[in-house]
Amino acid sequence: MTAGDTGAPLSVVLAGGGSAGHVNPLLATADALRRRVPDATISVLGTAEGLEQRLVPDRGYPLTVVPKVPFPRRPGAAAVRFPGSLGRAVGAALAAIRAVDADVVVGFGGYVATPAYLAARRAGVPIVIHEQNARPGLANRLGSRFTRAVATTFASTALPGAKRVGMPLRAEIRDLDRAAARPEGLTHFGLAADRPTLLVFGGSLGAARLNAAFSAAAADLLAAGVQVLHLTGAGKDVDAPQTSATGARYVALPYTDRMELAYAVADLAVCRAGAGTVCELAAVGLPAVYVPLPIGNGEQRLNAADLVAAGGGLVAEDAQVDAGWVRGTVLPLVTDADRLATMAAAAAAHGERDADDQLVDLILAAAGRA
């Protein structure tokens, strides 16, 4: 069956995994495909260790495990083993692609994407790539050599021939009306309707720097009448007063599975600058102070750069985040309703809510089904 033959249902293989940054846009795209092409066969290639091992089957998609093959960064035993390990991973991906007679392979980067791209090229199956981060990873830099169908989240991403579509978002975020959902969110988290609300979070594992700074400044925030929703990260607690004489509450939770409601109640967020976080906050029009992770290749700062330049957020250095910074920078901002309204409008104007559909359009075109 050729890619342009419409005599059989469309068959799409999605490849990516490891971190939420790869898995979440993959699942959002799968859901958009299922909505747009209900009879499509959708399969996923992932690793045995990543979040996809749980999230993909939970969402109703079959997962085929491909061996995880990290690219060796320096000479050594891993470099010697790499060609054989990569060959086995490509073989597993090729078998999976052929088993479902794939019309197109869509990669989101990560450990499994490189074998998927090499296998698709060997099988003569069209490739579509989505790069989440401002600075592209090794897998997508390689894959972009094999296809002209390259989509990016950020305009600044350097991949040849790339089209900016934004970040595919799950429906709960894509369709969120913050004002309409706010009453439900306030009830869900036990917060008041008449107070400025600060949302602090550092991802599923939390951010020790944010946790320490905001717990130390909690009394000052509450005294100013600011209520706080602080998602500390799984297994992490903070020592903060829960209430004050003003009646404001400090609600600390390890995580929430209703992140859309957290966005709905917040007037300002303080958070890391992962690509998914930046794009979600922009899409829903929530202003934020981004504190990029101070390790890695600096991609988090790049992720937030365009949104900050557009006026939808601010950026702060990790090293400057302490209780004094919270009092001197965050507290005046979260209580400045006019400035927050201006930032919210700028964020919403910059955000993309239809990236999933734009990516599906590229997929259908590559498969000859446009």
PDB file of N, CA, C and O in Angstrom, residues 19 21-22 73 131-138 141 154 156-157 167 272-276 278 290-306 315:
ATOM      1  N   SER A  19      10.769  11.841  28.000  1.00  0.00           N
ATOM      2  CA  SER A  19      10.322  12.913  28.879  1.00  0.00           C
ATOM      3  C   SER A  19       8.921  13.369  28.495  1.00  0.00           C
ATOM      4  O   SER A  19       8.426  13.094  27.403  1.00  0.00           O
ATOM      5  N   GLY A  21       8.188  16.274  27.709  1.00  0.00           N
ATOM      6  CA  GLY A  21       8.333  17.181  26.584  1.00  0.00           C
ATOM      7  C   GLY A  21       8.165  16.506  25.246  1.00  0.00           C
ATOM      8  O   GLY A  21       7.779  17.149  24.267  1.00  0.00           O
ATOM      9  N   HIS A  22       8.474  15.211  25.177  1.00  0.00           N
ATOM     10  CA  HIS A  22       8.246  14.452  23.952  1.00  0.00           C
ATOM     11  C   HIS A  22       6.887  13.763  23.952  1.00  0.00           C
ATOM     12  O   HIS A  22       6.208  13.717  22.932  1.00  0.00           O
ATOM     13  N   ARG A  73      28.753  10.418  23.748  1.00  0.00           N
ATOM     14  CA  ARG A  73      29.318  11.766  23.698  1.00  0.00           C
ATOM     15  C   ARG A  73      30.836  11.771  23.695  1.00  0.00           C
ATOM     16  O   ARG A  73      31.441  12.809  23.426  1.00  0.00           O
ATOM     17  N   GLU A 131       9.755  19.445  16.262  1.00  0.00           N
ATOM     18  CA  GLU A 131      10.769  19.792  17.259  1.00  0.00           C
ATOM     19  C   GLU A 131      10.147  20.710  18.299  1.00  0.00           C
ATOM     20  O   GLU A 131       9.639  21.778  17.979  1.00  0.00           O
ATOM     21  N   GLN A 132      10.199  20.286  19.577  1.00  0.00           N
ATOM     22  CA  GLN A 132       9.550  21.044  20.640  1.00  0.00           C
ATOM     23  C   GLN A 132      10.379  22.238  21.099  1.00  0.00           C
ATOM     24  O   GLN A 132       9.825  23.278  21.449  1.00  0.00           O
ATOM     25  N   ASN A 133      11.678  22.093  21.156  1.00  0.00           N
ATOM     26  CA  ASN A 133      12.523  23.082  21.803  1.00  0.00           C
ATOM     27  C   ASN A 133      13.086  24.102  20.818  1.00  0.00           C
ATOM     28  O   ASN A 133      13.180  23.845  19.614  1.00  0.00           O
ATOM     29  N   ALA A 134      13.466  25.253  21.358  1.00  0.00           N
ATOM     30  CA  ALA A 134      14.068  26.284  20.519  1.00  0.00           C
ATOM     31  C   ALA A 134      15.384  25.790  19.925  1.00  0.00           C
ATOM     32  O   ALA A 134      15.722  26.123  18.785  1.00  0.00           O
ATOM     33  N   ARG A 135      16.125  24.991  20.680  1.00  0.00           N
ATOM     34  CA  ARG A 135      17.381  24.424  20.190  1.00  0.00           C
ATOM     35  C   ARG A 135      17.141  22.951  19.867  1.00  0.00           C
ATOM     36  O   ARG A 135      16.884  22.153  20.765  1.00  0.00           O
ATOM     37  N   PRO A 136      17.192  22.563  18.598  1.00  0.00           N
ATOM     38  CA  PRO A 136      16.819  21.191  18.227  1.00  0.00           C
ATOM     39  C   PRO A 136      17.796  20.156  18.751  1.00  0.00           C
ATOM     40  O   PRO A 136      19.000  20.413  18.896  1.00  0.00           O
ATOM     41  N   GLY A 137      17.265  18.959  19.023  1.00  0.00           N
ATOM     42  CA  GLY A 137      18.085  17.857  19.493  1.00  0.00           C
ATOM     43  C   GLY A 137      18.749  17.111  18.354  1.00  0.00           C
ATOM     44  O   GLY A 137      18.460  17.332  17.168  1.00  0.00           O
ATOM     45  N   LEU A 138      19.642  16.172  18.722  1.00  0.00           N
ATOM     46  CA  LEU A 138      20.404  15.425  17.718  1.00  0.00           C
ATOM     47  C   LEU A 138      19.496  14.628  16.793  1.00  0.00           C
ATOM     48  O   LEU A 138      19.706  14.594  15.578  1.00  0.00           O
ATOM     49  N   ARG A 141      17.753  16.850  14.270  1.00  0.00           N
ATOM     50  CA  ARG A 141      18.721  17.411  13.319  1.00  0.00           C
ATOM     51  C   ARG A 141      19.061  16.376  12.255  1.00  0.00           C
ATOM     52  O   ARG A 141      19.180  16.705  11.073  1.00  0.00           O
ATOM     53  N   PHE A 154       8.991  26.906  17.903  1.00  0.00           N
ATOM     54  CA  PHE A 154       9.470  28.281  17.975  1.00  0.00           C
ATOM     55  C   PHE A 154      10.038  28.733  16.637  1.00  0.00           C
ATOM     56  O   PHE A 154      10.679  27.952  15.927  1.00  0.00           O
ATOM     57  N   SER A 156      12.474  30.627  16.133  1.00  0.00           N
ATOM     58  CA  SER A 156      13.927  30.731  16.160  1.00  0.00           C
ATOM     59  C   SER A 156      14.643  29.396  15.980  1.00  0.00           C
ATOM     60  O   SER A 156      15.869  29.365  15.866  1.00  0.00           O
ATOM     61  N   THR A 157      13.905  28.298  15.940  1.00  0.00           N
ATOM     62  CA  THR A 157      14.530  26.976  15.835  1.00  0.00           C
ATOM     63  C   THR A 157      15.216  26.810  14.481  1.00  0.00           C
ATOM     64  O   THR A 157      14.593  27.015  13.439  1.00  0.00           O
ATOM     65  N   MET A 167       3.196  24.331  19.649  1.00  0.00           N
ATOM     66  CA  MET A 167       3.248  23.063  20.385  1.00  0.00           C
ATOM     67  C   MET A 167       1.869  22.408  20.407  1.00  0.00           C
ATOM     68  O   MET A 167       0.907  23.019  20.892  1.00  0.00           O
ATOM     69  N   ARG A 272       9.577  27.032  35.797  1.00  0.00           N
ATOM     70  CA  ARG A 272      10.665  26.777  34.873  1.00  0.00           C
ATOM     71  C   ARG A 272      10.195  27.113  33.452  1.00  0.00           C
ATOM     72  O   ARG A 272       9.045  27.507  33.242  1.00  0.00           O
ATOM     73  N   ALA A 273      11.078  26.928  32.467  1.00  0.00           N
ATOM     74  CA  ALA A 273      10.771  27.348  31.099  1.00  0.00           C
ATOM     75  C   ALA A 273      10.909  26.201  30.112  1.00  0.00           C
ATOM     76  O   ALA A 273      11.446  26.373  29.009  1.00  0.00           O
ATOM     77  N   GLY A 274      10.395  25.018  30.507  1.00  0.00           N
ATOM     78  CA  GLY A 274      10.303  23.942  29.540  1.00  0.00           C
ATOM     79  C   GLY A 274       9.415  24.354  28.377  1.00  0.00           C
ATOM     80  O   GLY A 274       8.505  25.179  28.532  1.00  0.00           O
ATOM     81  N   ALA A 275       9.649  23.785  27.200  1.00  0.00           N
ATOM     82  CA  ALA A 275       8.901  24.201  26.008  1.00  0.00           C
ATOM     83  C   ALA A 275       7.402  24.032  26.204  1.00  0.00           C
ATOM     84  O   ALA A 275       6.608  24.907  25.833  1.00  0.00           O
ATOM     85  N   GLY A 276       6.989  22.906  26.798  1.00  0.00           N
ATOM     86  CA  GLY A 276       5.565  22.677  27.003  1.00  0.00           C
ATOM     87  C   GLY A 276       4.952  23.693  27.934  1.00  0.00           C
ATOM     88  O   GLY A 276       3.851  24.213  27.672  1.00  0.00           O
ATOM     89  N   VAL A 278       6.011  26.815  28.587  1.00  0.00           N
ATOM     90  CA  VAL A 278       5.959  28.121  27.928  1.00  0.00           C
ATOM     91  C   VAL A 278       4.783  28.177  26.957  1.00  0.00           C
ATOM     92  O   VAL A 278       4.027  29.169  26.925  1.00  0.00           O
ATOM     93  N   TYR A 290       9.513  33.362  34.254  1.00  0.00           N
ATOM     94  CA  TYR A 290      10.196  32.108  33.927  1.00  0.00           C
ATOM     95  C   TYR A 290      11.581  32.101  34.561  1.00  0.00           C
ATOM     96  O   TYR A 290      12.330  33.078  34.460  1.00  0.00           O
ATOM     97  N   VAL A 291      11.894  30.980  35.202  1.00  0.00           N
ATOM     98  CA  VAL A 291      13.201  30.797  35.836  1.00  0.00           C
ATOM     99  C   VAL A 291      13.853  29.605  35.146  1.00  0.00           C
ATOM    100  O   VAL A 291      13.668  28.451  35.547  1.00  0.00           O
ATOM    101  N   PRO A 292      14.604  29.841  34.059  1.00  0.00           N
ATOM    102  CA  PRO A 292      15.165  28.722  33.294  1.00  0.00           C
ATOM    103  C   PRO A 292      16.060  27.830  34.143  1.00  0.00           C
ATOM    104  O   PRO A 292      16.797  28.308  35.007  1.00  0.00           O
ATOM    105  N   LEU A 293      15.996  26.543  33.881  1.00  0.00           N
ATOM    106  CA  LEU A 293      16.874  25.587  34.544  1.00  0.00           C
ATOM    107  C   LEU A 293      18.318  25.979  34.258  1.00  0.00           C
ATOM    108  O   LEU A 293      18.686  26.198  33.094  1.00  0.00           O
ATOM    109  N   PRO A 294      19.153  26.067  35.280  1.00  0.00           N
ATOM    110  CA  PRO A 294      20.504  26.593  35.069  1.00  0.00           C
ATOM    111  C   PRO A 294      21.502  25.564  34.560  1.00  0.00           C
ATOM    112  O   PRO A 294      22.699  25.841  34.527  1.00  0.00           O
ATOM    113  N   ILE A 295      21.044  24.392  34.184  1.00  0.00           N
ATOM    114  CA  ILE A 295      21.935  23.362  33.656  1.00  0.00           C
ATOM    115  C   ILE A 295      21.513  23.029  32.234  1.00  0.00           C
ATOM    116  O   ILE A 295      20.490  23.490  31.754  1.00  0.00           O
ATOM    117  N   GLY A 296      22.304  22.199  31.553  1.00  0.00           N
ATOM    118  CA  GLY A 296      21.977  21.821  30.185  1.00  0.00           C
ATOM    119  C   GLY A 296      22.592  22.801  29.196  1.00  0.00           C
ATOM    120  O   GLY A 296      23.584  23.487  29.472  1.00  0.00           O
ATOM    121  N   ASN A 297      21.959  22.893  28.014  1.00  0.00           N
ATOM    122  CA  ASN A 297      22.534  23.703  26.936  1.00  0.00           C
ATOM    123  C   ASN A 297      21.878  25.069  26.802  1.00  0.00           C
ATOM    124  O   ASN A 297      22.026  25.734  25.772  1.00  0.00           O
ATOM    125  N   GLY A 298      21.163  25.480  27.821  1.00  0.00           N
ATOM    126  CA  GLY A 298      20.538  26.794  27.782  1.00  0.00           C
ATOM    127  C   GLY A 298      19.255  26.865  27.003  1.00  0.00           C
ATOM    128  O   GLY A 298      18.744  27.957  26.724  1.00  0.00           O
ATOM    129  N   GLU A 299      18.673  25.711  26.669  1.00  0.00           N
ATOM    130  CA  GLU A 299      17.491  25.715  25.811  1.00  0.00           C
ATOM    131  C   GLU A 299      16.280  26.334  26.505  1.00  0.00           C
ATOM    132  O   GLU A 299      15.425  26.935  25.837  1.00  0.00           O
ATOM    133  N   GLN A 300      16.193  26.232  27.849  1.00  0.00           N
ATOM    134  CA  GLN A 300      15.009  26.792  28.499  1.00  0.00           C
ATOM    135  C   GLN A 300      14.958  28.306  28.348  1.00  0.00           C
ATOM    136  O   GLN A 300      13.875  28.876  28.153  1.00  0.00           O
ATOM    137  N   ARG A 301      16.085  28.972  28.430  1.00  0.00           N
ATOM    138  CA  ARG A 301      16.095  30.422  28.215  1.00  0.00           C
ATOM    139  C   ARG A 301      15.633  30.740  26.794  1.00  0.00           C
ATOM    140  O   ARG A 301      14.860  31.686  26.572  1.00  0.00           O
ATOM    141  N   LEU A 302      16.082  29.962  25.832  1.00  0.00           N
ATOM    142  CA  LEU A 302      15.662  30.180  24.451  1.00  0.00           C
ATOM    143  C   LEU A 302      14.162  29.915  24.283  1.00  0.00           C
ATOM    144  O   LEU A 302      13.487  30.611  23.525  1.00  0.00           O
ATOM    145  N   ASN A 303      13.654  28.905  24.984  1.00  0.00           N
ATOM    146  CA  ASN A 303      12.231  28.590  24.879  1.00  0.00           C
ATOM    147  C   ASN A 303      11.364  29.793  25.235  1.00  0.00           C
ATOM    148  O   ASN A 303      10.313  30.033  24.626  1.00  0.00           O
ATOM    149  N   ALA A 304      11.774  30.529  26.251  1.00  0.00           N
ATOM    150  CA  ALA A 304      10.965  31.649  26.736  1.00  0.00           C
ATOM    151  C   ALA A 304      11.259  32.958  26.021  1.00  0.00           C
ATOM    152  O   ALA A 304      10.499  33.931  26.181  1.00  0.00           O
ATOM    153  N   ALA A 305      12.320  33.013  25.233  1.00  0.00           N
ATOM    154  CA  ALA A 305      12.816  34.294  24.707  1.00  0.00           C
ATOM    155  C   ALA A 305      11.783  35.038  23.883  1.00  0.00           C
ATOM    156  O   ALA A 305      11.569  36.250  24.066  1.00  0.00           O
ATOM    157  N   ASP A 306      11.125  34.356  22.934  1.00  0.00           N
ATOM    158  CA  ASP A 306      10.186  35.053  22.055  1.00  0.00           C
ATOM    159  C   ASP A 306       8.975  35.567  22.832  1.00  0.00           C
ATOM    160  O   ASP A 306       8.494  36.678  22.577  1.00  0.00           O
ATOM    161  N   VAL A 315      11.775  36.966  32.600  1.00  0.00           N
ATOM    162  CA  VAL A 315      12.724  35.888  32.870  1.00  0.00           C
ATOM    163  C   VAL A 315      13.614  36.299  34.031  1.00  0.00           C
ATOM    164  O   VAL A 315      13.958  37.480  34.174  1.00  0.00           O
TER     165      VAL A 315
END
